[in-house]
Amino acid sequence: MRMGTKIILLMSVVWIGSSATKVEITTGWKPELGFVTECSWTLYSNDSLQSVRLYNNEQQFMIYRPENNGREHMQTFPLNENFLEVHCVENDDRGVTGKCILTLELFKPPVADLTIACEVSGERPMFRMLKKDIIVSTFVPPTEAVINVVPTGQSAQSVILNCTSTGLPAPSLSWTVGDQKVPHDFSGVVWNKTSKLWHSWSLFSYSESTSEATCTPEVNMDGQLVKALAAMYSGASRVVGIQGVIISILLAMLLR
Ligand SMILES: *[C@@H]1O[C@H](CO)[C@@H](O)[C@H](O)[C@H]1NC(C)=O
Ligand SMILES: *[C@@H]1O[C@H](CO)[C@@H](O)[C@H](O)[C@H]1NC(C)=O
Ligand SMILES: *[C@@H]1O[C@H](CO)[C@@H](O)[C@H](O)[C@H]1NC(C)=O
């Protein structure tokens, strides 16, 4: 008796789960590529796919109709100086389930976030429709700071530290010595075409008589300060320092 009730309950859950129209949309960062947004759908099991309309910032830019486009369809759209590549595919010949994958491939730094919407419609006579949207935030958190000692060939008491971090937008790097915020000497950012990220670097002349130097990557995201793990350098921990000195000595010898 109990067993029977359980089975009926389970069956009704499964039945509801597989018969209702459902649309799911997700987005994420894919290293060395860009942002990938995926819209997948499940129609009533007795329905078939009429169309999928895709919108960017509320403007329809594409319609996928299996009747015209077939079970699989690809199309590419320019977007600022980048490309949005769309790939739609039905998992069965009525398109009861399927998905569209939208890849924002980065060639240049993105200029703004996107709002992608996906509107899935079943066939006549019902044209059951469901629309979902998602914000594609063109943000990649800054990576942990790394400090390298720049060989200068000068005294070991004073070294130049080069701190780096990558992210989107470009991380800014701030230095502190002890508790004091100190200005950097030089800094720069480079867009890396392979990683599709900004690489930031910042130079600081460190003298060993002072306390340890800390470099913290940070970035402003919608008015919120996002910090990454800091890197620290002190004259006492000579691991990095000694390498720097050896390289400087070698350089000095080579350059004679
Ligand atoms: C398909 O199934 C749903 C739910 O069981 C039902 O309401 C509908 O009448 C059926 N037929 C069509 C053409 O959608
Ligand atoms: C500091 O590091 C960055 C990134 O690796 C590099 O591009 C830059 O040339 C370095 N600067 C110096 C002075 O070594
Ligand atoms: C760019 O990023 C790739 C990793 O994606 C890295 O291997 C390469 O060294 C970087 N180039 C520069 C100039 O930093």
PDB file of C-alpha atoms and ligand atoms in Angstrom:
ATOM      1  CA  MET A   1       0.000   0.000   0.000  1.00  0.00           C
ATOM      2  CA  ARG A   2       2.659   2.470   1.100  1.00  0.00           C
ATOM      3  CA  MET A   3       4.923   1.293  -1.668  1.00  0.00           C
ATOM      4  CA  GLY A   4       2.141   1.840  -4.211  1.00  0.00           C
ATOM      5  CA  THR A   5       1.539   5.436  -3.072  1.00  0.00           C
ATOM      6  CA  LYS A   6       5.235   6.184  -3.315  1.00  0.00           C
ATOM      7  CA  ILE A   7       5.452   4.863  -6.851  1.00  0.00           C
ATOM      8  CA  ILE A   8       2.430   6.889  -7.949  1.00  0.00           C
ATOM      9  CA  LEU A   9       3.928  10.020  -6.348  1.00  0.00           C
ATOM     10  CA  LEU A  10       7.239   9.406  -8.054  1.00  0.00           C
ATOM     11  CA  MET A  11       5.549   8.824 -11.402  1.00  0.00           C
ATOM     12  CA  SER A  12       3.546  12.027 -11.164  1.00  0.00           C
ATOM     13  CA  VAL A  13       6.714  13.998 -10.349  1.00  0.00           C
ATOM     14  CA  VAL A  14       8.477  12.524 -13.362  1.00  0.00           C
ATOM     15  CA  TRP A  15       5.412  13.126 -15.542  1.00  0.00           C
ATOM     16  CA  ILE A  16       5.155  16.809 -14.531  1.00  0.00           C
ATOM     17  CA  GLY A  17       8.903  17.205 -14.955  1.00  0.00           C
ATOM     18  CA  SER A  18       8.990  15.869 -18.497  1.00  0.00           C
ATOM     19  CA  SER A  19       5.781  17.334 -19.866  1.00  0.00           C
ATOM     20  CA  ALA A  20       5.995  21.034 -18.971  1.00  0.00           C
ATOM     21  CA  THR A  21       7.683  23.551 -21.236  1.00  0.00           C
ATOM     22  CA  LYS A  22      10.973  24.559 -19.659  1.00  0.00           C
ATOM     23  CA  VAL A  23      13.691  26.992 -20.703  1.00  0.00           C
ATOM     24  CA  GLU A  24      17.006  27.284 -18.929  1.00  0.00           C
ATOM     25  CA  ILE A  25      19.704  29.839 -19.606  1.00  0.00           C
ATOM     26  CA  THR A  26      23.221  29.881 -18.160  1.00  0.00           C
ATOM     27  CA  THR A  27      26.399  31.794 -18.884  1.00  0.00           C
ATOM     28  CA  GLY A  28      30.080  31.528 -18.022  1.00  0.00           C
ATOM     29  CA  TRP A  29      33.656  32.438 -18.868  1.00  0.00           C
ATOM     30  CA  LYS A  30      35.634  30.021 -21.002  1.00  0.00           C
ATOM     31  CA  PRO A  31      39.411  30.625 -20.784  1.00  0.00           C
ATOM     32  CA  GLU A  32      41.175  31.669 -24.000  1.00  0.00           C
ATOM     33  CA  LEU A  33      37.811  31.997 -25.772  1.00  0.00           C
ATOM     34  CA  GLY A  34      35.245  34.333 -24.204  1.00  0.00           C
ATOM     35  CA  PHE A  35      31.766  34.114 -22.683  1.00  0.00           C
ATOM     36  CA  VAL A  36      29.520  31.165 -23.461  1.00  0.00           C
ATOM     37  CA  THR A  37      25.758  31.419 -22.929  1.00  0.00           C
ATOM     38  CA  GLU A  38      23.600  28.345 -23.265  1.00  0.00           C
ATOM     39  CA  CYS A  39      19.815  28.290 -23.706  1.00  0.00           C
ATOM     40  CA  SER A  40      18.237  24.851 -23.496  1.00  0.00           C
ATOM     41  CA  TRP A  41      14.564  23.898 -23.679  1.00  0.00           C
ATOM     42  CA  THR A  42      12.175  21.049 -23.000  1.00  0.00           C
ATOM     43  CA  LEU A  43       8.711  21.205 -24.600  1.00  0.00           C
ATOM     44  CA  TYR A  44       5.589  19.161 -23.837  1.00  0.00           C
ATOM     45  CA  SER A  45       6.420  15.682 -25.066  1.00  0.00           C
ATOM     46  CA  ASN A  46       3.559  15.831 -27.623  1.00  0.00           C
ATOM     47  CA  ASP A  47       4.658  19.270 -28.945  1.00  0.00           C
ATOM     48  CA  SER A  48       7.349  20.211 -31.465  1.00  0.00           C
ATOM     49  CA  LEU A  49       9.629  23.236 -31.835  1.00  0.00           C
ATOM     50  CA  GLN A  50       8.291  26.110 -33.911  1.00  0.00           C
ATOM     51  CA  SER A  51      11.051  28.663 -33.292  1.00  0.00           C
ATOM     52  CA  VAL A  52      13.693  30.055 -30.965  1.00  0.00           C
ATOM     53  CA  ARG A  53      14.068  33.827 -30.990  1.00  0.00           C
ATOM     54  CA  LEU A  54      17.254  35.331 -29.601  1.00  0.00           C
ATOM     55  CA  TYR A  55      17.526  38.874 -28.276  1.00  0.00           C
ATOM     56  CA  ASN A  56      20.456  41.057 -27.270  1.00  0.00           C
ATOM     57  CA  ASN A  57      19.500  43.992 -25.049  1.00  0.00           C
ATOM     58  CA  GLU A  58      15.830  43.435 -25.992  1.00  0.00           C
ATOM     59  CA  GLN A  59      16.520  43.537 -29.744  1.00  0.00           C
ATOM     60  CA  GLN A  60      15.772  40.371 -31.648  1.00  0.00           C
ATOM     61  CA  PHE A  61      18.822  39.458 -33.718  1.00  0.00           C
ATOM     62  CA  MET A  62      18.112  35.897 -34.746  1.00  0.00           C
ATOM     63  CA  ILE A  63      15.305  33.421 -35.215  1.00  0.00           C
ATOM     64  CA  TYR A  64      15.921  29.700 -35.475  1.00  0.00           C
ATOM     65  CA  ARG A  65      13.124  27.810 -37.247  1.00  0.00           C
ATOM     66  CA  PRO A  66      13.809  24.124 -37.795  1.00  0.00           C
ATOM     67  CA  GLU A  67      11.257  24.201 -40.664  1.00  0.00           C
ATOM     68  CA  ASN A  68      13.591  26.573 -42.577  1.00  0.00           C
ATOM     69  CA  ASN A  69      16.953  26.006 -40.938  1.00  0.00           C
ATOM     70  CA  GLY A  70      16.968  22.259 -40.314  1.00  0.00           C
ATOM     71  CA  ARG A  71      17.843  20.401 -37.159  1.00  0.00           C
ATOM     72  CA  GLU A  72      21.117  22.244 -36.741  1.00  0.00           C
ATOM     73  CA  HIS A  73      21.964  25.827 -37.584  1.00  0.00           C
ATOM     74  CA  MET A  74      24.939  28.163 -37.152  1.00  0.00           C
ATOM     75  CA  GLN A  75      25.157  31.901 -37.621  1.00  0.00           C
ATOM     76  CA  THR A  76      27.714  34.570 -36.689  1.00  0.00           C
ATOM     77  CA  PHE A  77      27.026  38.195 -35.804  1.00  0.00           C
ATOM     78  CA  PRO A  78      29.521  41.055 -35.402  1.00  0.00           C
ATOM     79  CA  LEU A  79      29.242  42.698 -32.011  1.00  0.00           C
ATOM     80  CA  ASN A  80      31.318  45.827 -31.462  1.00  0.00           C
ATOM     81  CA  GLU A  81      34.744  44.524 -32.454  1.00  0.00           C
ATOM     82  CA  ASN A  82      33.967  40.966 -31.451  1.00  0.00           C
ATOM     83  CA  PHE A  83      31.755  38.154 -32.692  1.00  0.00           C
ATOM     84  CA  LEU A  84      28.725  36.382 -31.355  1.00  0.00           C
ATOM     85  CA  GLU A  85      28.558  32.895 -32.784  1.00  0.00           C
ATOM     86  CA  VAL A  86      25.242  31.048 -32.414  1.00  0.00           C
ATOM     87  CA  HIS A  87      24.830  27.306 -32.766  1.00  0.00           C
ATOM     88  CA  CYS A  88      21.326  25.844 -32.371  1.00  0.00           C
ATOM     89  CA  VAL A  89      20.599  22.145 -32.389  1.00  0.00           C
ATOM     90  CA  GLU A  90      17.576  19.909 -31.810  1.00  0.00           C
ATOM     91  CA  ASN A  91      18.151  16.682 -29.903  1.00  0.00           C
ATOM     92  CA  ASP A  92      15.316  14.870 -31.730  1.00  0.00           C
ATOM     93  CA  ASP A  93      13.405  15.381 -34.983  1.00  0.00           C
ATOM     94  CA  ARG A  94      10.593  17.339 -33.299  1.00  0.00           C
ATOM     95  CA  GLY A  95      12.905  19.477 -31.187  1.00  0.00           C
ATOM     96  CA  VAL A  96      11.188  18.549 -27.931  1.00  0.00           C
ATOM     97  CA  THR A  97      14.587  19.191 -26.361  1.00  0.00           C
ATOM     98  CA  GLY A  98      17.489  21.136 -27.764  1.00  0.00           C
ATOM     99  CA  LYS A  99      19.743  24.100 -27.172  1.00  0.00           C
ATOM    100  CA  CYS A 100      21.302  27.220 -28.632  1.00  0.00           C
ATOM    101  CA  ILE A 101      24.876  28.022 -27.640  1.00  0.00           C
ATOM    102  CA  LEU A 102      25.947  31.664 -27.975  1.00  0.00           C
ATOM    103  CA  THR A 103      29.690  32.230 -27.874  1.00  0.00           C
ATOM    104  CA  LEU A 104      30.937  35.785 -27.463  1.00  0.00           C
ATOM    105  CA  GLU A 105      34.406  35.279 -28.864  1.00  0.00           C
ATOM    106  CA  LEU A 106      36.760  38.038 -27.769  1.00  0.00           C
ATOM    107  CA  PHE A 107      39.249  39.603 -30.159  1.00  0.00           C
ATOM    108  CA  LYS A 108      39.158  42.979 -28.443  1.00  0.00           C
ATOM    109  CA  PRO A 109      38.257  43.832 -24.854  1.00  0.00           C
ATOM    110  CA  PRO A 110      34.451  43.850 -24.488  1.00  0.00           C
ATOM    111  CA  VAL A 111      32.919  47.295 -24.031  1.00  0.00           C
ATOM    112  CA  ALA A 112      29.750  46.398 -22.106  1.00  0.00           C
ATOM    113  CA  ASP A 113      27.704  43.666 -20.502  1.00  0.00           C
ATOM    114  CA  LEU A 114      24.998  41.976 -22.604  1.00  0.00           C
ATOM    115  CA  THR A 115      21.480  40.910 -21.762  1.00  0.00           C
ATOM    116  CA  ILE A 116      20.703  37.792 -23.754  1.00  0.00           C
ATOM    117  CA  ALA A 117      17.116  36.528 -23.965  1.00  0.00           C
ATOM    118  CA  CYS A 118      15.851  33.313 -25.463  1.00  0.00           C
ATOM    119  CA  GLU A 119      12.199  32.824 -26.443  1.00  0.00           C
ATOM    120  CA  VAL A 120      11.143  29.283 -27.253  1.00  0.00           C
ATOM    121  CA  SER A 121       7.853  28.561 -28.993  1.00  0.00           C
ATOM    122  CA  GLY A 122       6.059  25.251 -29.609  1.00  0.00           C
ATOM    123  CA  GLU A 123       3.970  24.496 -32.707  1.00  0.00           C
ATOM    124  CA  ARG A 124       0.428  25.439 -33.643  1.00  0.00           C
ATOM    125  CA  PRO A 125      -2.278  25.533 -32.530  1.00  0.00           C
ATOM    126  CA  MET A 126      -1.030  26.311 -29.007  1.00  0.00           C
ATOM    127  CA  PHE A 127       2.278  28.115 -29.732  1.00  0.00           C
ATOM    128  CA  ARG A 128       3.254  27.582 -26.113  1.00  0.00           C
ATOM    129  CA  MET A 129       5.911  30.222 -25.469  1.00  0.00           C
ATOM    130  CA  LEU A 130       8.469  30.780 -22.787  1.00  0.00           C
ATOM    131  CA  LYS A 131      11.128  33.496 -22.599  1.00  0.00           C
ATOM    132  CA  LYS A 132      14.095  33.680 -20.236  1.00  0.00           C
ATOM    133  CA  ASP A 133      16.949  36.156 -20.047  1.00  0.00           C
ATOM    134  CA  ILE A 134      20.328  36.466 -18.432  1.00  0.00           C
ATOM    135  CA  ILE A 135      22.964  39.167 -17.971  1.00  0.00           C
ATOM    136  CA  VAL A 136      26.289  38.243 -19.496  1.00  0.00           C
ATOM    137  CA  SER A 137      28.567  40.184 -17.216  1.00  0.00           C
ATOM    138  CA  THR A 138      31.854  40.684 -19.071  1.00  0.00           C
ATOM    139  CA  PHE A 139      33.843  40.273 -15.904  1.00  0.00           C
ATOM    140  CA  VAL A 140      36.670  37.934 -14.970  1.00  0.00           C
ATOM    141  CA  PRO A 141      37.993  38.374 -11.412  1.00  0.00           C
ATOM    142  CA  PRO A 142      41.642  39.387 -11.028  1.00  0.00           C
ATOM    143  CA  THR A 143      44.162  36.596 -10.467  1.00  0.00           C
ATOM    144  CA  GLU A 144      46.388  36.294  -7.428  1.00  0.00           C
ATOM    145  CA  ALA A 145      49.282  38.780  -7.525  1.00  0.00           C
ATOM    146  CA  VAL A 146      52.747  37.562  -8.493  1.00  0.00           C
ATOM    147  CA  ILE A 147      55.883  39.540  -7.629  1.00  0.00           C
ATOM    148  CA  ASN A 148      59.050  39.200  -9.680  1.00  0.00           C
ATOM    149  CA  VAL A 149      62.326  40.903  -8.917  1.00  0.00           C
ATOM    150  CA  VAL A 150      63.604  42.889 -11.879  1.00  0.00           C
ATOM    151  CA  PRO A 151      67.366  42.500 -12.271  1.00  0.00           C
ATOM    152  CA  THR A 152      69.008  45.909 -12.070  1.00  0.00           C
ATOM    153  CA  GLY A 153      72.658  45.078 -11.606  1.00  0.00           C
ATOM    154  CA  GLN A 154      72.729  47.507  -8.693  1.00  0.00           C
ATOM    155  CA  SER A 155      73.101  46.936  -4.973  1.00  0.00           C
ATOM    156  CA  ALA A 156      71.168  44.145  -3.291  1.00  0.00           C
ATOM    157  CA  GLN A 157      69.771  46.605  -0.725  1.00  0.00           C
ATOM    158  CA  SER A 158      67.471  48.163  -3.258  1.00  0.00           C
ATOM    159  CA  VAL A 159      65.519  46.114  -5.781  1.00  0.00           C
ATOM    160  CA  ILE A 160      62.735  46.749  -8.264  1.00  0.00           C
ATOM    161  CA  LEU A 161      59.654  44.602  -7.820  1.00  0.00           C
ATOM    162  CA  ASN A 162      57.320  43.824 -10.696  1.00  0.00           C
ATOM    163  CA  CYS A 163      53.843  42.813  -9.596  1.00  0.00           C
ATOM    164  CA  THR A 164      51.404  41.252 -12.106  1.00  0.00           C
ATOM    165  CA  SER A 165      47.778  40.110 -12.237  1.00  0.00           C
ATOM    166  CA  THR A 166      45.312  39.372 -15.043  1.00  0.00           C
ATOM    167  CA  GLY A 167      41.572  39.921 -15.343  1.00  0.00           C
ATOM    168  CA  LEU A 168      38.722  41.696 -17.085  1.00  0.00           C
ATOM    169  CA  PRO A 169      38.583  44.673 -16.707  1.00  0.00           C
ATOM    170  CA  ALA A 170      42.296  45.333 -16.095  1.00  0.00           C
ATOM    171  CA  PRO A 171      43.150  44.866 -12.405  1.00  0.00           C
ATOM    172  CA  SER A 172      44.706  47.861 -10.689  1.00  0.00           C
ATOM    173  CA  LEU A 173      47.627  47.028  -8.429  1.00  0.00           C
ATOM    174  CA  SER A 174      48.179  48.831  -5.169  1.00  0.00           C
ATOM    175  CA  TRP A 175      51.301  48.712  -3.010  1.00  0.00           C
ATOM    176  CA  THR A 176      51.655  48.949   0.729  1.00  0.00           C
ATOM    177  CA  VAL A 177      54.805  48.914   2.849  1.00  0.00           C
ATOM    178  CA  GLY A 178      53.981  47.942   6.402  1.00  0.00           C
ATOM    179  CA  ASP A 179      50.590  49.616   6.834  1.00  0.00           C
ATOM    180  CA  GLN A 180      51.297  52.491   4.510  1.00  0.00           C
ATOM    181  CA  LYS A 181      49.900  52.809   1.030  1.00  0.00           C
ATOM    182  CA  VAL A 182      52.728  53.810  -1.318  1.00  0.00           C
ATOM    183  CA  PRO A 183      52.703  54.931  -4.958  1.00  0.00           C
ATOM    184  CA  HIS A 184      54.128  52.740  -7.707  1.00  0.00           C
ATOM    185  CA  ASP A 185      56.970  53.893  -9.968  1.00  0.00           C
ATOM    186  CA  PHE A 186      55.596  52.675 -13.294  1.00  0.00           C
ATOM    187  CA  SER A 187      52.607  50.619 -14.314  1.00  0.00           C
ATOM    188  CA  GLY A 188      51.002  49.348 -17.465  1.00  0.00           C
ATOM    189  CA  VAL A 189      48.344  47.124 -18.977  1.00  0.00           C
ATOM    190  CA  VAL A 190      48.525  44.862 -22.010  1.00  0.00           C
ATOM    191  CA  TRP A 191      45.658  43.061 -23.743  1.00  0.00           C
ATOM    192  CA  ASN A 192      46.686  39.432 -24.215  1.00  0.00           C
ATOM    193  CA  LYS A 193      45.155  38.038 -27.413  1.00  0.00           C
ATOM    194  CA  THR A 194      45.629  34.440 -26.294  1.00  0.00           C
ATOM    195  CA  SER A 195      44.222  34.603 -22.767  1.00  0.00           C
ATOM    196  CA  LYS A 196      41.625  37.247 -23.841  1.00  0.00           C
ATOM    197  CA  LEU A 197      42.396  39.089 -20.632  1.00  0.00           C
ATOM    198  CA  TRP A 198      44.150  42.247 -19.509  1.00  0.00           C
ATOM    199  CA  HIS A 199      47.597  41.706 -17.995  1.00  0.00           C
ATOM    200  CA  SER A 200      48.446  44.460 -15.521  1.00  0.00           C
ATOM    201  CA  TRP A 201      51.874  45.140 -14.084  1.00  0.00           C
ATOM    202  CA  SER A 202      53.264  47.624 -11.607  1.00  0.00           C
ATOM    203  CA  LEU A 203      56.857  48.444 -10.615  1.00  0.00           C
ATOM    204  CA  PHE A 204      57.969  49.470  -7.158  1.00  0.00           C
ATOM    205  CA  SER A 205      61.496  50.276  -5.892  1.00  0.00           C
ATOM    206  CA  TYR A 206      61.906  48.451  -2.643  1.00  0.00           C
ATOM    207  CA  SER A 207      64.657  49.096  -0.181  1.00  0.00           C
ATOM    208  CA  GLU A 208      65.452  46.320   2.236  1.00  0.00           C
ATOM    209  CA  SER A 209      65.660  48.572   5.275  1.00  0.00           C
ATOM    210  CA  THR A 210      61.878  49.000   5.260  1.00  0.00           C
ATOM    211  CA  SER A 211      59.243  46.426   6.212  1.00  0.00           C
ATOM    212  CA  GLU A 212      57.686  44.019   3.743  1.00  0.00           C
ATOM    213  CA  ALA A 213      55.983  45.223   0.572  1.00  0.00           C
ATOM    214  CA  THR A 214      52.527  43.956  -0.389  1.00  0.00           C
ATOM    215  CA  CYS A 215      50.889  44.162  -3.792  1.00  0.00           C
ATOM    216  CA  THR A 216      47.082  43.752  -4.012  1.00  0.00           C
ATOM    217  CA  PRO A 217      45.145  43.431  -7.275  1.00  0.00           C
ATOM    218  CA  GLU A 218      41.720  45.047  -7.177  1.00  0.00           C
ATOM    219  CA  VAL A 219      38.993  45.975  -9.579  1.00  0.00           C
ATOM    220  CA  ASN A 220      35.754  47.895  -9.407  1.00  0.00           C
ATOM    221  CA  MET A 221      32.701  45.851 -10.358  1.00  0.00           C
ATOM    222  CA  ASP A 222      29.398  47.748 -10.356  1.00  0.00           C
ATOM    223  CA  GLY A 223      30.630  50.003  -7.567  1.00  0.00           C
ATOM    224  CA  GLN A 224      31.980  47.109  -5.522  1.00  0.00           C
ATOM    225  CA  LEU A 225      35.680  46.629  -4.882  1.00  0.00           C
ATOM    226  CA  VAL A 226      36.789  43.080  -5.738  1.00  0.00           C
ATOM    227  CA  LYS A 227      40.202  42.122  -4.376  1.00  0.00           C
ATOM    228  CA  ALA A 228      42.397  39.187  -5.285  1.00  0.00           C
ATOM    229  CA  LEU A 229      45.000  37.477  -3.111  1.00  0.00           C
ATOM    230  CA  ALA A 230      47.962  39.757  -2.466  1.00  0.00           C
ATOM    231  CA  ALA A 231      51.642  38.916  -2.925  1.00  0.00           C
ATOM    232  CA  MET A 232      54.293  39.894  -0.403  1.00  0.00           C
ATOM    233  CA  TYR A 233      58.005  40.557  -0.616  1.00  0.00           C
ATOM    234  CA  SER A 234      60.422  41.184   2.172  1.00  0.00           C
ATOM    235  CA  GLY A 235      64.194  41.430   2.107  1.00  0.00           C
ATOM    236  CA  ALA A 236      64.301  38.775   4.830  1.00  0.00           C
ATOM    237  CA  SER A 237      62.667  36.136   2.653  1.00  0.00           C
ATOM    238  CA  ARG A 238      65.495  36.056   0.180  1.00  0.00           C
ATOM    239  CA  VAL A 239      64.227  33.248  -2.034  1.00  0.00           C
ATOM    240  CA  VAL A 240      63.080  35.567  -4.762  1.00  0.00           C
ATOM    241  CA  GLY A 241      65.669  38.165  -3.845  1.00  0.00           C
ATOM    242  CA  ILE A 242      68.638  35.844  -4.250  1.00  0.00           C
ATOM    243  CA  GLN A 243      67.455  34.757  -7.671  1.00  0.00           C
ATOM    244  CA  GLY A 244      67.211  38.401  -8.643  1.00  0.00           C
ATOM    245  CA  VAL A 245      70.744  39.068  -7.400  1.00  0.00           C
ATOM    246  CA  ILE A 246      72.167  36.057  -9.241  1.00  0.00           C
ATOM    247  CA  ILE A 247      70.441  37.143 -12.447  1.00  0.00           C
ATOM    248  CA  SER A 248      71.795  40.680 -11.989  1.00  0.00           C
ATOM    249  CA  ILE A 249      75.317  39.369 -11.431  1.00  0.00           C
ATOM    250  CA  LEU A 250      75.055  37.182 -14.528  1.00  0.00           C
ATOM    251  CA  LEU A 251      73.686  40.086 -16.522  1.00  0.00           C
ATOM    252  CA  ALA A 252      76.449  42.372 -15.254  1.00  0.00           C
ATOM    253  CA  MET A 253      79.044  39.779 -16.291  1.00  0.00           C
ATOM    254  CA  LEU A 254      77.475  39.301 -19.720  1.00  0.00           C
ATOM    255  CA  LEU A 255      77.274  42.999 -20.366  1.00  0.00           C
ATOM    256  CA  ARG A 256      80.959  43.672 -19.563  1.00  0.00           C
TER     257      ARG A 256
HETATM  258  C1  LIG B   1      -0.294  17.755 -25.272  1.00  0.00           C
HETATM  259  O1  LIG B   1      -0.226  17.469 -23.879  1.00  0.00           O
HETATM  260  C2  LIG B   1      -0.775  18.468 -23.022  1.00  0.00           C
HETATM  261  C3  LIG B   1      -0.506  18.059 -21.580  1.00  0.00           C
HETATM  262  O2  LIG B   1      -0.789  16.718 -21.391  1.00  0.00           O
HETATM  263  C4  LIG B   1      -2.248  18.682 -23.324  1.00  0.00           C
HETATM  264  O3  LIG B   1      -2.777  19.705 -22.508  1.00  0.00           O
HETATM  265  C5  LIG B   1      -2.433  19.045 -24.795  1.00  0.00           C
HETATM  266  O4  LIG B   1      -3.801  19.145 -25.134  1.00  0.00           O
HETATM  267  C6  LIG B   1      -1.761  17.969 -25.691  1.00  0.00           C
HETATM  268  N1  LIG B   1      -1.876  18.328 -27.110  1.00  0.00           N
HETATM  269  C7  LIG B   1      -1.253  19.321 -27.742  1.00  0.00           C
HETATM  270  C8  LIG B   1      -1.542  19.452 -29.212  1.00  0.00           C
HETATM  271  O5  LIG B   1      -0.509  20.089 -27.200  1.00  0.00           O
HETATM  272  C1  LIG B   2      56.742  43.445 -15.651  1.00  0.00           C
HETATM  273  O1  LIG B   2      55.949  42.319 -15.981  1.00  0.00           O
HETATM  274  C2  LIG B   2      55.153  42.469 -17.155  1.00  0.00           C
HETATM  275  C3  LIG B   2      54.290  41.268 -17.298  1.00  0.00           C
HETATM  276  O2  LIG B   2      55.016  40.084 -17.229  1.00  0.00           O
HETATM  277  C4  LIG B   2      56.044  42.695 -18.355  1.00  0.00           C
HETATM  278  O3  LIG B   2      55.259  42.888 -19.518  1.00  0.00           O
HETATM  279  C5  LIG B   2      56.909  43.933 -18.098  1.00  0.00           C
HETATM  280  O4  LIG B   2      57.802  44.107 -19.173  1.00  0.00           O
HETATM  281  C6  LIG B   2      57.691  43.758 -16.799  1.00  0.00           C
HETATM  282  N1  LIG B   2      58.429  44.998 -16.553  1.00  0.00           N
HETATM  283  C7  LIG B   2      59.735  44.999 -16.287  1.00  0.00           C
HETATM  284  C8  LIG B   2      60.371  46.315 -16.137  1.00  0.00           C
HETATM  285  O5  LIG B   2      60.365  43.956 -16.176  1.00  0.00           O
HETATM  286  C1  LIG B   3      49.214  35.504 -22.816  1.00  0.00           C
HETATM  287  O1  LIG B   3      48.480  34.519 -22.147  1.00  0.00           O
HETATM  288  C2  LIG B   3      48.955  33.190 -22.341  1.00  0.00           C
HETATM  289  C3  LIG B   3      48.041  32.254 -21.569  1.00  0.00           C
HETATM  290  O2  LIG B   3      46.761  32.300 -22.048  1.00  0.00           O
HETATM  291  C4  LIG B   3      50.368  33.069 -21.839  1.00  0.00           C
HETATM  292  O3  LIG B   3      50.849  31.760 -22.114  1.00  0.00           O
HETATM  293  C5  LIG B   3      51.249  34.096 -22.528  1.00  0.00           C
HETATM  294  O4  LIG B   3      52.538  34.065 -21.968  1.00  0.00           O
HETATM  295  C6  LIG B   3      50.673  35.478 -22.351  1.00  0.00           C
HETATM  296  N1  LIG B   3      51.463  36.440 -23.117  1.00  0.00           N
HETATM  297  C7  LIG B   3      52.006  37.528 -22.589  1.00  0.00           C
HETATM  298  C8  LIG B   3      52.763  38.408 -23.534  1.00  0.00           C
HETATM  299  O5  LIG B   3      51.890  37.785 -21.396  1.00  0.00           O
END
